[in-house]
Amino acid sequence: MGREELAALVAVLTKQLEPGAENLALGSWKIDYDKKRRAFVFDKCENECYCEERPAVVGMDGTIIDRGGPLFD
């Protein structure tokens, strides 16, 4: 990531901490940057082999691309 992406990540995380905000980053084990979508992927899998939730995806501008959530009901 470059400066622009890091500044955007700080802005996204700051917004996530605002009172009343839907905190999609909470519970993340890993944060990746998807260059193709210009978005941050908040991965909630404890390890690479097993996962119960799909990751939340938030664009650099703060738009929610995918809220993520349970894979199983």
Tab-separated table of N, CA, C and O in Angstrom:
chain	number	residue	atom	x	y	z
A	1	MET	N	0.839	-1.185	0.000
A	1	MET	CA	0.000	0.000	0.000
A	1	MET	C	0.880	1.242	0.000
A	1	MET	O	1.928	1.263	0.629
A	2	GLY	N	0.382	2.253	-0.659
A	2	GLY	CA	1.074	3.531	-0.671
A	2	GLY	C	0.453	4.499	0.330
A	2	GLY	O	-0.434	4.139	1.108
A	3	ARG	N	0.908	5.737	0.282
A	3	ARG	CA	0.417	6.764	1.205
A	3	ARG	C	-1.092	6.968	1.105
A	3	ARG	O	-1.778	7.107	2.104
A	4	GLU	N	-1.604	7.025	-0.122
A	4	GLU	CA	-3.037	7.261	-0.333
A	4	GLU	C	-3.872	6.149	0.314
A	4	GLU	O	-4.867	6.419	0.992
A	5	GLU	N	-3.449	4.908	0.127
A	5	GLU	CA	-4.190	3.777	0.680
A	5	GLU	C	-4.105	3.754	2.213
A	5	GLU	O	-5.087	3.482	2.884
A	6	LEU	N	-2.931	4.057	2.756
A	6	LEU	CA	-2.784	4.091	4.215
A	6	LEU	C	-3.632	5.196	4.834
A	6	LEU	O	-4.273	4.990	5.875
A	7	ALA	N	-3.670	6.356	4.207
A	7	ALA	CA	-4.504	7.454	4.709
A	7	ALA	C	-5.985	7.063	4.646
A	7	ALA	O	-6.753	7.349	5.578
A	8	ALA	N	-6.371	6.386	3.576
A	8	ALA	CA	-7.759	5.934	3.446
A	8	ALA	C	-8.086	4.891	4.512
A	8	ALA	O	-9.188	4.906	5.085
A	9	LEU	N	-7.149	3.993	4.809
A	9	LEU	CA	-7.379	2.987	5.848
A	9	LEU	C	-7.584	3.651	7.208
A	9	LEU	O	-8.492	3.283	7.954
A	10	VAL	N	-6.771	4.640	7.519
A	10	VAL	CA	-6.933	5.374	8.779
A	10	VAL	C	-8.313	6.019	8.829
A	10	VAL	O	-9.009	5.953	9.851
A	11	ALA	N	-8.749	6.635	7.730
A	11	ALA	CA	-10.066	7.274	7.681
A	11	ALA	C	-11.185	6.247	7.864
A	11	ALA	O	-12.150	6.495	8.603
A	12	VAL	N	-11.064	5.093	7.207
A	12	VAL	CA	-12.083	4.043	7.338
A	12	VAL	C	-12.144	3.541	8.776
A	12	VAL	O	-13.229	3.412	9.357
A	13	LEU	N	-10.999	3.285	9.384
A	13	LEU	CA	-10.977	2.796	10.770
A	13	LEU	C	-11.501	3.851	11.740
A	13	LEU	O	-12.227	3.520	12.690
A	14	THR	N	-11.166	5.103	11.513
A	14	THR	CA	-11.668	6.186	12.366
A	14	THR	C	-13.184	6.255	12.289
A	14	THR	O	-13.863	6.395	13.304
A	15	LYS	N	-13.731	6.128	11.086
A	15	LYS	CA	-15.184	6.148	10.901
A	15	LYS	C	-15.837	4.960	11.608
A	15	LYS	O	-16.919	5.083	12.171
A	16	GLN	N	-15.159	3.810	11.592
A	16	GLN	CA	-15.684	2.615	12.253
A	16	GLN	C	-15.809	2.821	13.762
A	16	GLN	O	-16.641	2.195	14.408
A	17	LEU	N	-14.995	3.692	14.336
A	17	LEU	CA	-14.990	3.923	15.779
A	17	LEU	C	-15.985	4.989	16.234
A	17	LEU	O	-16.169	5.178	17.435
A	18	GLU	N	-16.634	5.672	15.303
A	18	GLU	CA	-17.596	6.709	15.670
A	18	GLU	C	-18.772	6.089	16.422
A	18	GLU	O	-19.192	4.969	16.113
A	19	PRO	N	-19.308	6.813	17.416
A	19	PRO	CA	-20.473	6.305	18.155
A	19	PRO	C	-21.634	6.008	17.213
A	19	PRO	O	-21.939	6.799	16.323
A	20	GLY	N	-22.228	4.855	17.391
A	20	GLY	CA	-23.369	4.450	16.580
A	20	GLY	C	-23.017	3.876	15.223
A	20	GLY	O	-23.901	3.442	14.488
A	21	ALA	N	-21.750	3.862	14.869
A	21	ALA	CA	-21.341	3.327	13.564
A	21	ALA	C	-21.401	1.802	13.575
A	21	ALA	O	-21.159	1.167	14.601
A	22	GLU	N	-21.752	1.232	12.431
A	22	GLU	CA	-21.702	-0.218	12.272
A	22	GLU	C	-20.235	-0.594	12.124
A	22	GLU	O	-19.605	-0.266	11.124
A	23	ASN	N	-19.669	-1.250	13.127
A	23	ASN	CA	-18.240	-1.521	13.120
A	23	ASN	C	-17.951	-2.836	12.417
A	23	ASN	O	-18.022	-3.908	13.021
A	24	LEU	N	-17.624	-2.753	11.138
A	24	LEU	CA	-17.340	-3.938	10.332
A	24	LEU	C	-15.930	-4.455	10.546
A	24	LEU	O	-15.624	-5.578	10.178
A	25	ALA	N	-15.056	-3.646	11.129
A	25	ALA	CA	-13.672	-4.052	11.355
A	25	ALA	C	-13.516	-4.856	12.642
A	25	ALA	O	-12.568	-5.628	12.788
A	26	LEU	N	-14.450	-4.701	13.567
A	26	LEU	CA	-14.370	-5.393	14.851
A	26	LEU	C	-14.347	-6.906	14.643
A	26	LEU	O	-15.132	-7.448	13.880
A	27	GLY	N	-13.419	-7.574	15.273
A	27	GLY	CA	-13.298	-9.019	15.157
A	27	GLY	C	-12.380	-9.476	14.033
A	27	GLY	O	-12.211	-10.677	13.819
A	28	SER	N	-11.784	-8.527	13.323
A	28	SER	CA	-10.891	-8.890	12.218
A	28	SER	C	-9.571	-9.445	12.731
A	28	SER	O	-9.012	-8.955	13.698
A	29	TRP	N	-9.089	-10.468	12.045
A	29	TRP	CA	-7.782	-11.045	12.343
A	29	TRP	C	-6.739	-10.514	11.377
A	29	TRP	O	-5.552	-10.531	11.657
A	30	LYS	N	-7.220	-10.054	10.210
A	30	LYS	CA	-6.297	-9.608	9.170
A	30	LYS	C	-7.000	-8.555	8.318
A	30	LYS	O	-8.199	-8.667	8.055
A	31	ILE	N	-6.255	-7.538	7.911
A	31	ILE	CA	-6.779	-6.528	6.995
A	31	ILE	C	-5.940	-6.578	5.731
A	31	ILE	O	-4.718	-6.441	5.785
A	32	ASP	N	-6.598	-6.811	4.607
A	32	ASP	CA	-5.915	-6.852	3.311
A	32	ASP	C	-6.401	-5.690	2.459
A	32	ASP	O	-7.485	-5.150	2.680
A	33	TYR	N	-5.593	-5.339	1.477
A	33	TYR	CA	-5.989	-4.322	0.504
A	33	TYR	C	-6.178	-4.998	-0.846
A	33	TYR	O	-5.269	-5.668	-1.346
A	34	ASP	N	-7.366	-4.868	-1.416
A	34	ASP	CA	-7.687	-5.429	-2.722
A	34	ASP	C	-7.471	-4.325	-3.764
A	34	ASP	O	-8.295	-3.418	-3.893
A	35	LYS	N	-6.352	-4.396	-4.454
A	35	LYS	CA	-5.968	-3.351	-5.404
A	35	LYS	C	-6.976	-3.224	-6.547
A	35	LYS	O	-7.288	-2.123	-6.991
A	36	LYS	N	-7.497	-4.345	-6.999
A	36	LYS	CA	-8.434	-4.346	-8.122
A	36	LYS	C	-9.722	-3.582	-7.778
A	36	LYS	O	-10.216	-2.796	-8.572
A	37	ARG	N	-10.245	-3.823	-6.576
A	37	ARG	CA	-11.483	-3.153	-6.150
A	37	ARG	C	-11.225	-1.847	-5.408
A	37	ARG	O	-12.168	-1.130	-5.086
A	38	ARG	N	-9.939	-1.551	-5.123
A	38	ARG	CA	-9.565	-0.390	-4.320
A	38	ARG	C	-10.375	-0.387	-3.023
A	38	ARG	O	-11.099	0.557	-2.711
A	39	ALA	N	-10.226	-1.506	-2.294
A	39	ALA	CA	-11.019	-1.707	-1.087
A	39	ALA	C	-10.220	-2.464	-0.035
A	39	ALA	O	-9.269	-3.182	-0.355
A	40	PHE	N	-10.630	-2.285	1.211
A	40	PHE	CA	-10.022	-2.991	2.334
A	40	PHE	C	-10.893	-4.191	2.680
A	40	PHE	O	-12.114	-4.096	2.717
A	41	VAL	N	-10.252	-5.312	2.927
A	41	VAL	CA	-10.947	-6.554	3.243
A	41	VAL	C	-10.626	-6.901	4.694
A	41	VAL	O	-9.469	-7.117	5.045
A	42	PHE	N	-11.649	-6.910	5.528
A	42	PHE	CA	-11.500	-7.211	6.943
A	42	PHE	C	-11.833	-8.689	7.154
A	42	PHE	O	-12.995	-9.072	7.217
A	43	ASP	N	-10.793	-9.491	7.234
A	43	ASP	CA	-10.910	-10.951	7.315
A	43	ASP	C	-11.121	-11.378	8.766
A	43	ASP	O	-10.342	-11.027	9.644
A	44	LYS	N	-12.175	-12.138	8.994
A	44	LYS	CA	-12.515	-12.571	10.349
A	44	LYS	C	-12.265	-14.057	10.583
A	44	LYS	O	-12.753	-14.636	11.537
A	45	CYS	N	-11.476	-14.663	9.718
A	45	CYS	CA	-11.122	-16.071	9.871
A	45	CYS	C	-9.940	-16.193	10.829
A	45	CYS	O	-8.952	-15.478	10.685
A	46	GLU	N	-10.048	-17.114	11.783
A	46	GLU	CA	-8.957	-17.299	12.739
A	46	GLU	C	-7.733	-17.916	12.094
A	46	GLU	O	-6.620	-17.681	12.508
A	47	ASN	N	-7.948	-18.757	11.097
A	47	ASN	CA	-6.820	-19.354	10.386
A	47	ASN	C	-7.219	-19.552	8.934
A	47	ASN	O	-8.354	-19.331	8.553
A	48	GLU	N	-6.295	-19.946	8.128
A	48	GLU	CA	-6.528	-20.070	6.685
A	48	GLU	C	-7.380	-21.288	6.313
A	48	GLU	O	-7.925	-21.356	5.229
A	49	CYS	N	-7.499	-22.237	7.215
A	49	CYS	CA	-8.172	-23.493	6.880
A	49	CYS	C	-9.674	-23.481	7.151
A	49	CYS	O	-10.421	-24.165	6.482
A	50	TYR	N	-10.113	-22.724	8.135
A	50	TYR	CA	-11.515	-22.781	8.534
A	50	TYR	C	-12.046	-21.381	8.784
A	50	TYR	O	-11.392	-20.575	9.431
A	51	CYS	N	-13.220	-21.114	8.284
A	51	CYS	CA	-13.804	-19.792	8.458
A	51	CYS	C	-15.319	-19.911	8.537
A	51	CYS	O	-15.922	-20.670	7.777
A	52	GLU	N	-15.921	-19.160	9.467
A	52	GLU	CA	-17.372	-19.154	9.608
A	52	GLU	C	-17.999	-17.873	9.080
A	52	GLU	O	-19.212	-17.758	9.035
A	53	GLU	N	-17.169	-16.893	8.719
A	53	GLU	CA	-17.691	-15.620	8.226
A	53	GLU	C	-16.966	-15.190	6.963
A	53	GLU	O	-15.766	-15.344	6.854
A	54	ARG	N	-17.725	-14.619	6.043
A	54	ARG	CA	-17.068	-14.017	4.883
A	54	ARG	C	-16.615	-12.622	5.322
A	54	ARG	O	-17.204	-12.006	6.208
A	55	PRO	N	-15.551	-12.115	4.731
A	55	PRO	CA	-14.992	-10.843	5.174
A	55	PRO	C	-15.863	-9.648	4.801
A	55	PRO	O	-16.608	-9.686	3.813
A	56	ALA	N	-15.753	-8.591	5.599
A	56	ALA	CA	-16.372	-7.315	5.254
A	56	ALA	C	-15.434	-6.605	4.288
A	56	ALA	O	-14.215	-6.692	4.410
A	57	VAL	N	-16.010	-5.909	3.308
A	57	VAL	CA	-15.213	-5.198	2.305
A	57	VAL	C	-15.679	-3.743	2.279
A	57	VAL	O	-16.861	-3.472	2.078
A	58	VAL	N	-14.723	-2.829	2.502
A	58	VAL	CA	-15.033	-1.401	2.543
A	58	VAL	C	-14.120	-0.676	1.563
A	58	VAL	O	-12.897	-0.845	1.597
A	59	GLY	N	-14.717	0.125	0.693
A	59	GLY	CA	-13.961	0.877	-0.301
A	59	GLY	C	-13.089	1.947	0.335
A	59	GLY	O	-13.314	2.360	1.473
A	60	MET	N	-12.119	2.420	-0.416
A	60	MET	CA	-11.217	3.462	0.076
A	60	MET	C	-11.969	4.723	0.469
A	60	MET	O	-11.530	5.458	1.340
A	61	ASP	N	-13.113	4.969	-0.151
A	61	ASP	CA	-13.899	6.161	0.164
A	61	ASP	C	-14.877	5.920	1.311
A	61	ASP	O	-15.672	6.789	1.650
A	62	GLY	N	-14.825	4.715	1.900
A	62	GLY	CA	-15.686	4.395	3.034
A	62	GLY	C	-16.990	3.709	2.684
A	62	GLY	O	-17.748	3.325	3.572
A	63	THR	N	-17.265	3.534	1.389
A	63	THR	CA	-18.498	2.847	1.009
A	63	THR	C	-18.391	1.360	1.351
A	63	THR	O	-17.341	0.749	1.184
A	64	ILE	N	-19.486	0.813	1.835
A	64	ILE	CA	-19.515	-0.601	2.192
A	64	ILE	C	-19.857	-1.398	0.940
A	64	ILE	O	-20.936	-1.251	0.369
A	65	ILE	N	-18.917	-2.225	0.519
A	65	ILE	CA	-19.107	-3.064	-0.661
A	65	ILE	C	-19.778	-4.367	-0.260
A	65	ILE	O	-20.662	-4.859	-0.947
A	66	ASP	N	-19.368	-4.926	0.868
A	66	ASP	CA	-19.949	-6.163	1.396
A	66	ASP	C	-19.833	-6.118	2.910
A	66	ASP	O	-18.755	-5.937	3.446
A	67	ARG	N	-20.940	-6.272	3.605
A	67	ARG	CA	-20.956	-6.241	5.067
A	67	ARG	C	-20.321	-7.500	5.670
A	67	ARG	O	-20.044	-7.543	6.842
A	68	GLY	N	-20.139	-8.511	4.857
A	68	GLY	CA	-19.635	-9.765	5.391
A	68	GLY	C	-20.724	-10.438	6.203
A	68	GLY	O	-21.874	-10.034	6.177
A	69	GLY	N	-20.357	-11.445	6.935
A	69	GLY	CA	-21.336	-12.112	7.776
A	69	GLY	C	-21.173	-13.605	7.783
A	69	GLY	O	-20.272	-14.150	7.154
A	70	PRO	N	-22.077	-14.264	8.492
A	70	PRO	CA	-21.981	-15.716	8.659
A	70	PRO	C	-22.084	-16.467	7.331
A	70	PRO	O	-22.848	-16.085	6.455
A	71	LEU	N	-21.284	-17.511	7.219
A	71	LEU	CA	-21.378	-18.387	6.049
A	71	LEU	C	-22.413	-19.477	6.264
A	71	LEU	O	-22.939	-20.028	5.326
A	72	PHE	N	-22.684	-19.778	7.515
A	72	PHE	CA	-23.618	-20.854	7.867
A	72	PHE	C	-24.745	-20.278	8.720
A	72	PHE	O	-24.534	-19.385	9.517
A	73	ASP	N	-25.933	-20.822	8.548
A	73	ASP	CA	-27.077	-20.389	9.379
A	73	ASP	C	-27.227	-21.260	10.586
A	73	ASP	O	-26.866	-22.335	10.708
